[in-house]
């Protein structure tokens, strides 16, 4: 009877342990989360990802206060192109709406996805006024090479 009970406990433990590891999702965040700059100084933020499996493409929008920050440029990070060793298709975002970087997107050209952590995009601003600007990621989407969405948190 003890053997059956021990096997049952072991079975329950394995279900809990293995199912919790599958529930983990990728995380997208802004680094650094905040900065203090004087007017005229440049600020570079990075859109980063971690704990992702088989990322093939992504998109995002970023909202900011245009009275405090002037957008200079948005460039592709090194994650999907493996630090420039593989080709990607980078879609430059729509920056015509003040206070928004709209639908920045990138996809791999090679087959398969990339796993792990890294930088998806670099965004450079110039501080134009005093105060604090919240940076808010919206419209985030991650897909694998089968074009299935990858669950994630922001």
PDB file of C-alpha atoms in Angstrom:
ATOM      1  CA  UNK A   1       0.000   0.000   0.000  1.00  0.00           C
ATOM      2  CA  UNK A   2       2.883   2.372   0.794  1.00  0.00           C
ATOM      3  CA  UNK A   3       4.331   1.743  -2.649  1.00  0.00           C
ATOM      4  CA  UNK A   4       1.072   2.709  -4.362  1.00  0.00           C
ATOM      5  CA  UNK A   5       0.804   5.857  -2.257  1.00  0.00           C
ATOM      6  CA  UNK A   6       4.439   6.798  -2.963  1.00  0.00           C
ATOM      7  CA  UNK A   7       3.903   6.281  -6.689  1.00  0.00           C
ATOM      8  CA  UNK A   8       0.764   8.423  -6.564  1.00  0.00           C
ATOM      9  CA  UNK A   9       2.625  11.231  -4.737  1.00  0.00           C
ATOM     10  CA  UNK A  10       5.472  10.996  -7.243  1.00  0.00           C
ATOM     11  CA  UNK A  11       2.955  11.122 -10.094  1.00  0.00           C
ATOM     12  CA  UNK A  12       1.272  14.244  -8.663  1.00  0.00           C
ATOM     13  CA  UNK A  13       4.632  15.934  -8.086  1.00  0.00           C
ATOM     14  CA  UNK A  14       5.711  15.277 -11.680  1.00  0.00           C
ATOM     15  CA  UNK A  15       2.436  16.687 -13.054  1.00  0.00           C
ATOM     16  CA  UNK A  16       2.777  19.860 -10.966  1.00  0.00           C
ATOM     17  CA  UNK A  17       6.482  20.288 -11.763  1.00  0.00           C
ATOM     18  CA  UNK A  18       6.253  19.699 -15.505  1.00  0.00           C
ATOM     19  CA  UNK A  19       2.994  21.569 -16.083  1.00  0.00           C
ATOM     20  CA  UNK A  20       4.294  24.671 -14.276  1.00  0.00           C
ATOM     21  CA  UNK A  21       7.341  24.767 -16.532  1.00  0.00           C
ATOM     22  CA  UNK A  22       5.069  24.761 -19.593  1.00  0.00           C
ATOM     23  CA  UNK A  23       2.992  27.643 -18.213  1.00  0.00           C
ATOM     24  CA  UNK A  24       5.944  30.032 -18.279  1.00  0.00           C
ATOM     25  CA  UNK A  25       5.593  32.647 -20.977  1.00  0.00           C
ATOM     26  CA  UNK A  26       7.915  35.054 -22.699  1.00  0.00           C
ATOM     27  CA  UNK A  27       8.385  38.518 -21.206  1.00  0.00           C
ATOM     28  CA  UNK A  28       8.786  41.761 -23.162  1.00  0.00           C
ATOM     29  CA  UNK A  29      10.064  44.773 -21.262  1.00  0.00           C
ATOM     30  CA  UNK A  30      11.583  48.220 -21.671  1.00  0.00           C
ATOM     31  CA  UNK A  31      15.156  48.752 -20.441  1.00  0.00           C
ATOM     32  CA  UNK A  32      15.971  50.832 -18.600  1.00  0.00           C
ATOM     33  CA  UNK A  33      12.519  51.243 -17.075  1.00  0.00           C
ATOM     34  CA  UNK A  34      13.216  54.917 -16.297  1.00  0.00           C
ATOM     35  CA  UNK A  35      15.885  57.558 -16.883  1.00  0.00           C
ATOM     36  CA  UNK A  36      16.446  61.157 -15.861  1.00  0.00           C
ATOM     37  CA  UNK A  37      17.812  63.413 -18.591  1.00  0.00           C
ATOM     38  CA  UNK A  38      18.217  67.130 -19.091  1.00  0.00           C
ATOM     39  CA  UNK A  39      16.615  68.815 -22.111  1.00  0.00           C
ATOM     40  CA  UNK A  40      18.753  68.222 -25.195  1.00  0.00           C
ATOM     41  CA  UNK A  41      20.266  64.955 -23.961  1.00  0.00           C
ATOM     42  CA  UNK A  42      19.717  61.731 -25.886  1.00  0.00           C
ATOM     43  CA  UNK A  43      18.031  58.709 -24.341  1.00  0.00           C
ATOM     44  CA  UNK A  44      18.242  55.199 -25.758  1.00  0.00           C
ATOM     45  CA  UNK A  45      15.854  52.517 -24.597  1.00  0.00           C
ATOM     46  CA  UNK A  46      15.731  48.887 -25.603  1.00  0.00           C
ATOM     47  CA  UNK A  47      12.748  46.641 -26.118  1.00  0.00           C
ATOM     48  CA  UNK A  48      13.942  43.348 -24.663  1.00  0.00           C
ATOM     49  CA  UNK A  49      12.620  39.817 -24.552  1.00  0.00           C
ATOM     50  CA  UNK A  50      13.385  36.887 -22.286  1.00  0.00           C
ATOM     51  CA  UNK A  51      12.206  33.320 -21.763  1.00  0.00           C
ATOM     52  CA  UNK A  52      11.015  32.969 -25.357  1.00  0.00           C
ATOM     53  CA  UNK A  53      11.078  29.776 -27.405  1.00  0.00           C
ATOM     54  CA  UNK A  54      11.278  29.687 -31.193  1.00  0.00           C
ATOM     55  CA  UNK A  55      10.542  33.385 -31.840  1.00  0.00           C
ATOM     56  CA  UNK A  56      10.168  33.950 -35.582  1.00  0.00           C
ATOM     57  CA  UNK A  57       8.620  37.427 -35.660  1.00  0.00           C
ATOM     58  CA  UNK A  58       7.307  40.232 -33.486  1.00  0.00           C
ATOM     59  CA  UNK A  59       5.444  43.511 -33.573  1.00  0.00           C
ATOM     60  CA  UNK A  60       4.789  46.265 -31.051  1.00  0.00           C
ATOM     61  CA  UNK A  61       3.713  49.865 -30.668  1.00  0.00           C
ATOM     62  CA  UNK A  62       5.166  52.269 -28.103  1.00  0.00           C
ATOM     63  CA  UNK A  63       3.372  55.289 -26.659  1.00  0.00           C
ATOM     64  CA  UNK A  64       5.301  58.207 -25.120  1.00  0.00           C
ATOM     65  CA  UNK A  65       4.773  61.879 -24.227  1.00  0.00           C
ATOM     66  CA  UNK A  66       5.888  63.930 -27.230  1.00  0.00           C
ATOM     67  CA  UNK A  67       6.059  67.084 -25.070  1.00  0.00           C
ATOM     68  CA  UNK A  68       8.945  65.495 -23.154  1.00  0.00           C
ATOM     69  CA  UNK A  69      10.563  63.206 -25.730  1.00  0.00           C
ATOM     70  CA  UNK A  70      11.369  63.693 -29.418  1.00  0.00           C
ATOM     71  CA  UNK A  71      11.810  60.464 -31.359  1.00  0.00           C
ATOM     72  CA  UNK A  72      15.134  60.242 -33.225  1.00  0.00           C
ATOM     73  CA  UNK A  73      15.173  56.676 -34.552  1.00  0.00           C
ATOM     74  CA  UNK A  74      14.016  53.096 -34.137  1.00  0.00           C
ATOM     75  CA  UNK A  75      16.428  50.313 -35.136  1.00  0.00           C
ATOM     76  CA  UNK A  76      16.342  46.541 -35.115  1.00  0.00           C
ATOM     77  CA  UNK A  77      17.894  44.794 -32.140  1.00  0.00           C
ATOM     78  CA  UNK A  78      20.298  41.859 -32.401  1.00  0.00           C
ATOM     79  CA  UNK A  79      18.047  39.060 -31.175  1.00  0.00           C
ATOM     80  CA  UNK A  80      16.253  37.803 -34.297  1.00  0.00           C
ATOM     81  CA  UNK A  81      19.215  38.285 -36.635  1.00  0.00           C
ATOM     82  CA  UNK A  82      21.599  36.652 -34.151  1.00  0.00           C
ATOM     83  CA  UNK A  83      23.841  39.715 -33.925  1.00  0.00           C
ATOM     84  CA  UNK A  84      23.868  40.242 -37.688  1.00  0.00           C
ATOM     85  CA  UNK A  85      24.774  36.699 -38.707  1.00  0.00           C
ATOM     86  CA  UNK A  86      21.334  35.915 -40.184  1.00  0.00           C
ATOM     87  CA  UNK A  87      18.888  37.847 -42.345  1.00  0.00           C
ATOM     88  CA  UNK A  88      15.671  39.405 -41.141  1.00  0.00           C
ATOM     89  CA  UNK A  89      13.019  41.594 -42.656  1.00  0.00           C
ATOM     90  CA  UNK A  90      12.716  44.748 -40.536  1.00  0.00           C
ATOM     91  CA  UNK A  91       9.579  46.797 -41.095  1.00  0.00           C
ATOM     92  CA  UNK A  92      10.281  50.374 -40.086  1.00  0.00           C
ATOM     93  CA  UNK A  93       7.526  51.616 -37.803  1.00  0.00           C
ATOM     94  CA  UNK A  94       5.058  54.338 -38.613  1.00  0.00           C
ATOM     95  CA  UNK A  95       6.300  57.389 -36.678  1.00  0.00           C
ATOM     96  CA  UNK A  96       3.893  59.948 -38.165  1.00  0.00           C
ATOM     97  CA  UNK A  97       1.594  59.966 -35.131  1.00  0.00           C
ATOM     98  CA  UNK A  98       3.119  62.170 -32.458  1.00  0.00           C
ATOM     99  CA  UNK A  99       3.708  60.279 -29.251  1.00  0.00           C
ATOM    100  CA  UNK A 100       3.594  56.842 -30.880  1.00  0.00           C
ATOM    101  CA  UNK A 101       5.939  54.410 -32.548  1.00  0.00           C
ATOM    102  CA  UNK A 102       3.320  52.394 -34.412  1.00  0.00           C
ATOM    103  CA  UNK A 103       3.659  48.717 -35.254  1.00  0.00           C
ATOM    104  CA  UNK A 104       7.362  48.142 -35.379  1.00  0.00           C
ATOM    105  CA  UNK A 105       7.814  44.621 -36.753  1.00  0.00           C
ATOM    106  CA  UNK A 106      10.494  42.149 -37.700  1.00  0.00           C
ATOM    107  CA  UNK A 107      10.565  38.597 -39.010  1.00  0.00           C
ATOM    108  CA  UNK A 108      13.296  36.088 -39.746  1.00  0.00           C
ATOM    109  CA  UNK A 109      14.045  35.033 -43.308  1.00  0.00           C
ATOM    110  CA  UNK A 110      15.853  31.829 -42.304  1.00  0.00           C
ATOM    111  CA  UNK A 111      13.748  28.911 -41.155  1.00  0.00           C
ATOM    112  CA  UNK A 112      13.157  28.275 -37.496  1.00  0.00           C
ATOM    113  CA  UNK A 113      12.946  30.608 -34.571  1.00  0.00           C
ATOM    114  CA  UNK A 114      15.297  31.957 -31.942  1.00  0.00           C
ATOM    115  CA  UNK A 115      15.097  31.081 -28.247  1.00  0.00           C
ATOM    116  CA  UNK A 116      16.401  32.764 -25.128  1.00  0.00           C
ATOM    117  CA  UNK A 117      16.720  36.471 -24.426  1.00  0.00           C
ATOM    118  CA  UNK A 118      17.931  39.567 -26.214  1.00  0.00           C
ATOM    119  CA  UNK A 119      17.149  42.962 -27.702  1.00  0.00           C
ATOM    120  CA  UNK A 120      14.256  43.259 -30.162  1.00  0.00           C
ATOM    121  CA  UNK A 121      14.613  46.990 -30.889  1.00  0.00           C
ATOM    122  CA  UNK A 122      16.551  50.118 -29.922  1.00  0.00           C
ATOM    123  CA  UNK A 123      14.692  53.417 -29.679  1.00  0.00           C
ATOM    124  CA  UNK A 124      16.501  56.731 -29.431  1.00  0.00           C
ATOM    125  CA  UNK A 125      14.873  59.908 -28.121  1.00  0.00           C
ATOM    126  CA  UNK A 126      16.036  63.410 -27.336  1.00  0.00           C
ATOM    127  CA  UNK A 127      14.735  64.950 -24.126  1.00  0.00           C
ATOM    128  CA  UNK A 128      12.886  68.108 -25.136  1.00  0.00           C
ATOM    129  CA  UNK A 129      11.376  69.223 -21.878  1.00  0.00           C
ATOM    130  CA  UNK A 130      11.369  68.588 -18.190  1.00  0.00           C
ATOM    131  CA  UNK A 131       9.135  66.011 -16.620  1.00  0.00           C
ATOM    132  CA  UNK A 132       8.468  62.333 -16.864  1.00  0.00           C
ATOM    133  CA  UNK A 133       7.192  60.398 -19.861  1.00  0.00           C
ATOM    134  CA  UNK A 134       5.589  57.027 -19.400  1.00  0.00           C
ATOM    135  CA  UNK A 135       6.625  54.507 -22.040  1.00  0.00           C
ATOM    136  CA  UNK A 136       3.815  52.070 -22.762  1.00  0.00           C
ATOM    137  CA  UNK A 137       4.094  49.019 -25.019  1.00  0.00           C
ATOM    138  CA  UNK A 138       0.880  48.094 -26.843  1.00  0.00           C
ATOM    139  CA  UNK A 139      -0.145  45.859 -29.754  1.00  0.00           C
ATOM    140  CA  UNK A 140       2.564  43.343 -28.846  1.00  0.00           C
ATOM    141  CA  UNK A 141       2.569  40.128 -30.823  1.00  0.00           C
ATOM    142  CA  UNK A 142       5.080  37.273 -30.933  1.00  0.00           C
ATOM    143  CA  UNK A 143       4.867  34.393 -33.406  1.00  0.00           C
ATOM    144  CA  UNK A 144       6.769  31.167 -34.019  1.00  0.00           C
ATOM    145  CA  UNK A 145       7.778  29.810 -37.434  1.00  0.00           C
ATOM    146  CA  UNK A 146       4.322  28.218 -37.832  1.00  0.00           C
ATOM    147  CA  UNK A 147       2.890  31.720 -37.376  1.00  0.00           C
ATOM    148  CA  UNK A 148       1.232  30.655 -34.130  1.00  0.00           C
ATOM    149  CA  UNK A 149       1.132  33.295 -31.419  1.00  0.00           C
ATOM    150  CA  UNK A 150       3.510  32.897 -28.498  1.00  0.00           C
ATOM    151  CA  UNK A 151       2.016  33.789 -25.129  1.00  0.00           C
ATOM    152  CA  UNK A 152       3.812  36.607 -23.357  1.00  0.00           C
ATOM    153  CA  UNK A 153       3.540  39.315 -20.769  1.00  0.00           C
ATOM    154  CA  UNK A 154       4.612  42.936 -20.973  1.00  0.00           C
TER     155      UNK A 154
END
